[in-house]
XYZ file of C-alpha atoms in Angstrom:
446
model
C 3.281 31.116 -21.456
C 4.454 27.907 -20.205
C 1.768 25.105 -20.511
C 1.337 22.814 -17.522
C 1.926 19.036 -18.134
C -1.559 17.118 -18.234
C -1.834 13.536 -17.127
C -5.195 11.590 -17.418
C -5.631 8.721 -14.976
C -8.564 6.627 -16.546
C -10.310 3.406 -16.303
C -10.604 3.747 -12.483
C -12.858 3.504 -9.782
C -12.976 6.931 -7.886
C -13.303 6.367 -4.269
C -12.952 9.177 -1.297
C -15.195 9.834 1.781
C -17.969 11.208 -0.310
C -17.402 9.287 -3.609
C -17.506 5.881 -4.969
C -17.874 5.860 -8.912
C -16.876 3.079 -11.414
C -15.393 3.807 -14.837
C -14.047 7.214 -13.803
C -11.159 9.294 -14.813
C -9.087 12.117 -13.217
C -7.212 14.711 -15.193
C -4.195 16.264 -13.469
C -2.570 19.514 -14.600
C 0.546 20.446 -13.300
C 0.584 19.310 -9.565
C -3.346 19.754 -9.129
C -6.445 17.903 -10.044
C -7.941 19.867 -12.973
C -11.227 17.793 -13.035
C -12.958 14.427 -13.811
C -13.650 14.100 -17.283
C -16.905 12.333 -18.643
C -16.429 9.252 -21.238
C -16.316 11.410 -24.314
C -13.818 13.932 -23.153
C -11.758 10.827 -21.984
C -12.132 9.268 -25.411
C -10.761 12.367 -27.136
C -7.833 12.709 -24.484
C -6.731 9.303 -25.100
C -5.862 10.273 -28.732
C -4.277 13.631 -27.738
C -0.452 13.219 -27.720
C -0.271 16.400 -25.471
C -1.594 14.245 -22.497
C 0.187 11.806 -20.795
C -1.914 8.653 -19.878
C -2.022 6.294 -16.782
C -4.605 3.120 -17.109
C -5.758 2.270 -13.685
C -6.886 -1.016 -15.013
C -10.165 -0.837 -13.355
C -8.359 -0.355 -9.836
C -9.409 1.856 -7.073
C -7.901 5.558 -7.124
C -8.151 7.339 -3.777
C -6.659 10.260 -2.172
C -3.230 9.477 -0.862
C -3.104 8.688 3.021
C -2.325 11.185 5.537
C -0.528 9.477 8.385
C -0.442 11.628 11.929
C 2.202 9.358 13.417
C 5.395 8.308 11.897
C 8.930 7.789 13.226
C 11.644 8.612 10.759
C 14.710 8.207 13.157
C 16.493 11.299 11.581
C 18.517 12.869 12.991
C 20.584 10.587 15.267
C 19.458 7.305 14.599
C 19.546 6.774 10.904
C 20.703 3.356 10.914
C 17.168 2.481 11.673
C 15.574 4.895 9.208
C 16.145 8.312 7.726
C 14.029 10.545 5.741
C 14.784 9.389 2.512
C 13.967 5.541 3.189
C 11.068 6.710 5.312
C 9.540 8.657 2.491
C 10.095 5.921 -0.078
C 8.344 3.592 2.228
C 5.529 6.098 2.607
C 5.168 6.347 -0.901
C 5.154 2.462 -1.303
C 2.548 2.375 1.337
C 0.060 5.039 -0.506
C 0.820 7.965 1.787
C 1.041 11.641 0.668
C 1.645 13.127 3.812
C 3.338 12.059 7.072
C 3.808 13.697 10.377
C 7.075 12.837 12.076
C 7.585 12.332 15.736
C 10.219 14.470 17.682
C 11.983 11.678 19.619
C 15.131 11.767 17.717
C 18.662 12.500 18.698
C 18.848 15.411 19.529
C 15.087 15.552 20.149
C 13.233 18.088 17.989
C 12.429 20.913 20.186
C 12.436 24.161 17.940
C 10.765 25.248 14.838
C 14.064 25.662 13.048
C 14.819 21.899 13.455
C 11.327 21.212 12.418
C 11.641 23.344 9.333
C 14.958 21.673 8.669
C 13.398 17.983 8.445
C 10.388 19.408 6.427
C 12.691 20.877 3.700
C 14.469 17.557 3.585
C 11.028 15.849 2.517
C 10.210 18.667 0.186
C 13.690 18.297 -1.464
C 13.089 14.375 -1.935
C 9.582 14.944 -3.400
C 8.202 11.331 -2.408
C 5.573 12.885 0.087
C 4.949 15.981 2.295
C 6.895 15.845 5.746
C 5.546 17.671 8.691
C 7.927 17.642 11.550
C 6.309 17.712 15.124
C 7.951 19.458 17.876
C 8.343 18.045 21.580
C 6.044 19.385 24.457
C 9.053 19.952 26.585
C 12.326 20.818 25.706
C 14.756 17.985 24.886
C 12.155 15.870 26.605
C 13.416 17.052 30.050
C 9.795 16.949 31.413
C 9.984 20.549 32.844
C 10.663 23.339 30.247
C 8.088 24.565 27.710
C 9.636 28.025 27.149
C 10.321 26.658 23.297
C 6.685 26.593 22.635
C 6.370 30.224 22.740
C 8.234 30.503 19.582
C 6.235 28.271 17.549
C 4.067 29.154 14.409
C 1.065 26.793 13.966
C 1.308 26.878 10.077
C 4.702 25.251 10.359
C 4.319 23.158 13.454
C 0.690 22.159 13.724
C 1.262 19.578 16.526
C 3.412 18.806 19.419
C 3.989 15.690 21.330
C 6.230 13.873 23.693
C 5.754 10.622 21.793
C 7.653 7.777 23.304
C 7.173 9.611 26.545
C 4.552 11.072 28.657
C 4.937 14.585 30.373
C 4.707 13.159 34.003
C 4.394 16.445 36.063
C 0.352 17.311 35.454
C 1.422 21.201 36.042
C 3.930 21.076 33.307
C 1.693 19.346 30.984
C -1.127 22.055 31.677
C 1.380 24.731 31.032
C 2.289 22.892 27.856
C -1.279 22.622 26.760
C -2.333 26.157 27.667
C 0.459 27.514 25.345
C -0.433 25.183 22.581
C -4.029 26.296 23.241
C -3.340 29.905 22.480
C -1.680 29.145 19.204
C -4.255 26.689 18.066
C -1.633 23.721 18.090
C -2.613 20.312 18.691
C -1.133 18.331 21.719
C -0.545 14.707 20.748
C -0.387 12.529 23.835
C 1.487 9.234 24.184
C -0.717 8.318 26.999
C 1.155 6.017 29.462
C 1.665 6.666 33.113
C 5.471 6.599 33.588
C 5.762 4.800 36.992
C 3.313 2.152 35.867
C 5.187 1.526 32.800
C 8.535 1.421 34.786
C 6.879 -1.375 36.706
C 5.921 -3.309 33.708
C 9.447 -2.891 31.978
C 11.171 -5.718 34.070
C 8.492 -8.198 33.742
C 8.620 -7.812 29.823
C 12.302 -7.918 29.798
C 12.379 -11.144 31.995
C 9.831 -12.767 29.714
C 11.996 -12.274 26.599
C 14.974 -13.465 28.174
C 13.135 -16.644 29.041
C 11.958 -17.179 25.454
C 14.757 -16.194 23.486
C 17.799 -16.994 24.932
C 18.587 -20.862 24.123
C 15.523 -23.196 23.725
C 12.899 -22.613 26.359
C 11.182 -25.438 28.411
C 7.501 -25.741 28.786
C 7.751 -24.508 32.114
C 9.860 -21.430 31.011
C 7.160 -20.550 28.296
C 4.495 -20.735 31.005
C 6.361 -18.472 33.063
C 6.929 -16.062 30.345
C 3.456 -15.843 29.235
C 2.600 -15.217 33.114
C 4.909 -12.355 33.278
C 3.875 -10.819 29.959
C 0.174 -10.916 31.230
C 1.141 -8.990 34.232
C 3.284 -6.629 32.057
C 0.349 -5.919 29.818
C -2.301 -5.478 32.702
C 0.097 -2.760 34.027
C 0.587 -1.251 30.687
C -3.357 -1.173 30.176
C -3.808 0.589 33.607
C -0.937 3.017 32.474
C -2.674 3.907 29.363
C -5.948 4.239 31.088
C -4.814 6.354 33.927
C -2.668 8.737 31.619
C -5.774 8.954 29.133
C -8.095 10.214 31.912
C -5.542 12.616 33.174
C -4.933 14.163 29.938
C -8.366 14.643 28.904
C -9.266 16.514 32.240
C -6.158 18.797 31.624
C -7.118 19.374 28.023
C -10.351 20.306 29.286
C -8.953 22.934 31.590
C -6.589 24.233 28.903
C -9.091 24.488 26.085
C -6.918 22.627 23.798
C -7.137 20.183 20.793
C -5.998 16.959 22.362
C -5.162 14.214 20.048
C -4.744 10.632 21.555
C -1.989 8.582 20.115
C -2.457 5.044 19.154
C -5.461 4.184 21.723
C -5.740 0.565 22.405
C -8.025 -0.219 25.374
C -11.608 -0.383 25.683
C -11.452 1.845 28.898
C -9.701 4.647 26.663
C -12.267 4.397 23.856
C -15.140 4.854 26.437
C -13.312 7.772 27.926
C -13.174 9.192 24.419
C -16.476 8.688 23.695
C -17.712 10.350 26.881
C -15.445 13.392 26.340
C -16.860 13.666 22.787
C -20.319 13.700 23.981
C -19.539 16.464 26.353
C -18.274 18.494 23.653
C -14.653 18.467 24.229
C -12.202 18.925 21.360
C -10.541 15.234 21.427
C -9.695 13.240 18.575
C -7.898 10.038 18.439
C -5.957 7.581 16.310
C -5.932 3.692 15.978
C -2.864 1.791 14.639
C -3.235 -0.942 11.862
C -1.358 -3.210 14.296
C -4.010 -2.743 17.028
C -6.763 -3.435 14.474
C -5.223 -6.500 12.787
C -3.668 -8.396 15.896
C -4.251 -9.049 19.549
C -1.726 -10.405 22.141
C -3.549 -13.694 22.585
C -2.478 -15.011 19.013
C 0.550 -12.925 17.936
C 4.141 -14.148 18.414
C 5.348 -12.935 21.401
C 8.564 -11.353 20.027
C 6.297 -9.005 18.050
C 4.329 -8.027 21.177
C 7.074 -5.398 22.172
C 5.318 -2.241 20.982
C 4.243 0.460 22.895
C 1.378 0.251 23.631
C 1.305 -3.510 23.588
C -0.865 -5.658 21.583
C -4.080 -6.153 23.652
C -6.564 -8.999 24.314
C -9.222 -9.777 21.724
C -11.951 -7.645 23.631
C -9.805 -4.467 23.322
C -9.022 -5.028 19.739
C -12.890 -5.229 19.038
C -13.334 -2.083 20.940
C -10.958 -0.232 18.698
C -12.648 -1.698 15.718
C -16.153 -0.656 16.806
C -14.991 2.755 17.746
C -13.602 3.239 14.011
C -16.934 2.000 12.622
C -19.298 4.139 14.838
C -17.119 7.282 14.532
C -15.796 7.442 17.907
C -12.098 7.039 16.742
C -11.174 9.546 14.194
C -8.008 8.413 12.141
C -5.845 5.329 11.551
C -2.173 6.196 11.914
C 0.535 3.626 11.677
C 3.211 4.350 14.459
C 5.853 3.400 12.034
C 8.654 2.573 14.148
C 11.620 0.983 12.396
C 14.462 -0.819 14.131
C 17.403 -2.656 13.113
C 17.419 -6.439 13.162
C 19.803 -6.181 16.406
C 17.842 -3.572 18.219
C 14.471 -5.361 17.501
C 15.992 -8.829 18.878
C 17.081 -7.168 21.811
C 13.516 -6.033 22.431
C 13.168 -2.445 21.006
C 9.325 -1.697 20.846
C 7.644 -1.097 17.607
C 7.839 -1.998 14.143
C 7.375 -0.626 10.381
C 3.954 -0.280 9.205
C 3.899 2.223 6.411
C 4.016 -0.428 3.700
C 1.322 -2.601 5.209
C -0.808 -0.219 6.647
C -3.734 -0.150 3.995
C -4.023 -3.864 3.183
C -4.032 -4.408 7.092
C -6.936 -2.265 7.396
C -8.796 -3.030 4.304
C -8.520 -6.773 5.280
C -9.535 -6.447 8.870
C -12.140 -3.527 8.536
C -13.733 -3.735 5.142
C -13.488 -7.378 4.202
C -13.924 -8.673 7.768
C -16.150 -6.083 9.436
C -18.153 -4.648 6.567
C -16.630 -1.034 6.632
C -16.980 0.854 3.380
C -14.217 1.681 1.232
C -15.306 5.332 1.372
C -15.270 5.343 5.320
C -11.811 3.796 5.156
C -10.741 6.763 2.819
C -12.153 8.972 5.488
C -9.995 7.523 8.337
C -6.969 7.461 6.326
C -7.131 10.523 4.347
C -10.058 13.133 4.753
C -10.283 13.050 8.637
C -6.413 13.485 9.412
C -6.277 16.077 6.686
C -9.182 18.122 8.148
C -7.538 17.604 11.977
C -4.187 19.105 10.555
C -6.065 21.698 8.691
C -4.661 20.783 5.298
C -7.124 22.208 2.658
C -5.074 20.901 -0.267
C -5.509 17.092 0.204
C -7.469 14.321 1.394
C -10.482 14.463 -0.996
C -10.879 13.821 -4.824
C -11.830 17.399 -5.722
C -10.911 19.919 -8.278
C -7.993 22.071 -7.258
C -6.677 19.650 -4.609
C -3.116 18.528 -4.938
C -2.748 15.425 -7.250
C -1.761 13.238 -4.219
C -3.248 10.096 -5.422
C -3.146 6.284 -4.567
C -3.938 3.381 -6.799
C -5.170 0.109 -5.095
C -5.940 -3.254 -6.226
C -8.484 -4.271 -3.842
C -8.804 -7.812 -5.283
C -5.239 -8.686 -4.931
C -3.964 -10.911 -2.112
C -0.279 -10.774 -1.423
C 2.023 -12.060 1.223
C 3.657 -9.740 3.608
C 7.970 -10.047 3.294
C 9.612 -7.439 5.406
C 12.833 -7.944 3.284
C 11.081 -6.524 0.445
C 10.135 -3.270 2.192
C 11.565 0.132 1.124
C 11.942 0.872 4.757
C 15.285 0.181 6.488
C 13.213 -1.393 9.291
C 12.183 -5.006 8.052
C 10.504 -6.210 11.103
C 6.520 -6.491 10.786
C 4.308 -8.571 13.074
C 2.240 -9.462 9.817
C 5.367 -11.321 8.233
C 4.166 -14.272 6.137
C 0.429 -13.224 6.410
C -1.829 -13.038 3.565
C -3.565 -9.439 3.132
C -6.089 -8.025 0.693
C -5.347 -4.953 -1.011
C -2.082 -3.823 -2.635
C -0.831 -0.349 -3.748
C -0.182 -0.438 -7.349
C 0.825 3.249 -7.837
C 1.176 6.519 -5.764
C 1.070 9.969 -7.306
C 2.605 13.142 -5.358
C 1.827 16.420 -6.702
C 1.004 14.947 -9.921
C 4.181 12.687 -10.312
C 4.418 9.021 -9.947
C 6.641 8.305 -7.138
C 5.982 4.853 -6.490
C 4.785 1.847 -8.757
C 4.348 -2.073 -8.127
């Protein structure tokens, strides 16, 4: 009989949604949590040469994070990111599970394509990869026949992320098919016509600001154009959210709202939940940590855009009061050239915990237990992953060690991700990932 390898993580503060214990220890056997030994047992194991040891140095040990919204650009755009670099970035950010969006080239529109990417992730061994599938085939906005062949155990989530299914009848058809298989429909809520109307305004503003040295008048004009664009994009998000909630109610499907960013959408979600609808949502770290009134204009180019301060306060309040379910990064890496030309989105895996800890726990009084719930337990529950998200015996040993006292400065050039652009460049954040364990093996160490 082959003995499983044993690892003792000791001198740790253990935190999950239910637990906050100082001077704790975790025993790992193989790829699972075997238990939480008491002081006497720890002392004995520390002198046992058959047990490997990891001194947490008094830092926090948490269940690794689960991200429901990540872009790894693989296949077709691997100059921006690939599954290897994306998984390395996930490990560096403390993530043990990531759900990949299907807006690749070609679009991921079959279970076979999803399984191919899942296997890539498994073979690398940095984190678990769950590849989602598009709602309409190849994002054509019309065809849902490919959904008939999906197995929920392999594809738990479908999405048109980066797009919206404009035709309500097609969206209802896709939702109805998903409901029968108990597959989650994750919606990028943005009315396409309103988004199209905003695009030239945003493009013109960028041209004024970044082609040559802008005059004071050009800066003022650009600010006005961006304000108009962002107002249209707020209405676009609100209108699509209201529609999708109603369609989901009709279909009886689990609706998950991507990157909610407006106070109106939060209120719509709150009402839907009170009515008993199966609706969940995610908030991004950048919508938690930034608003469009203070951020550098270049980095406002993200979908949905950064919102005014009142919207930012609304999403924070929604996380604090439980209306918002999870935190998801919408990690969207680009090359420097693409970002400079206005491509929306930026890398977020490696700053996510620190942004959230700084802005939610330090600035707004959220407990670390609650943050663990939003980043680990709740997304695992939504995805029906029964093997992660909590510090419990028998769970996969996907663990993250965090120094919650450490202040550090964000430098995109140091990211494991190929995407080096971050709106938090140069900012000081509190909470640094010290190590990440995936299935009992250390996959990142600071």
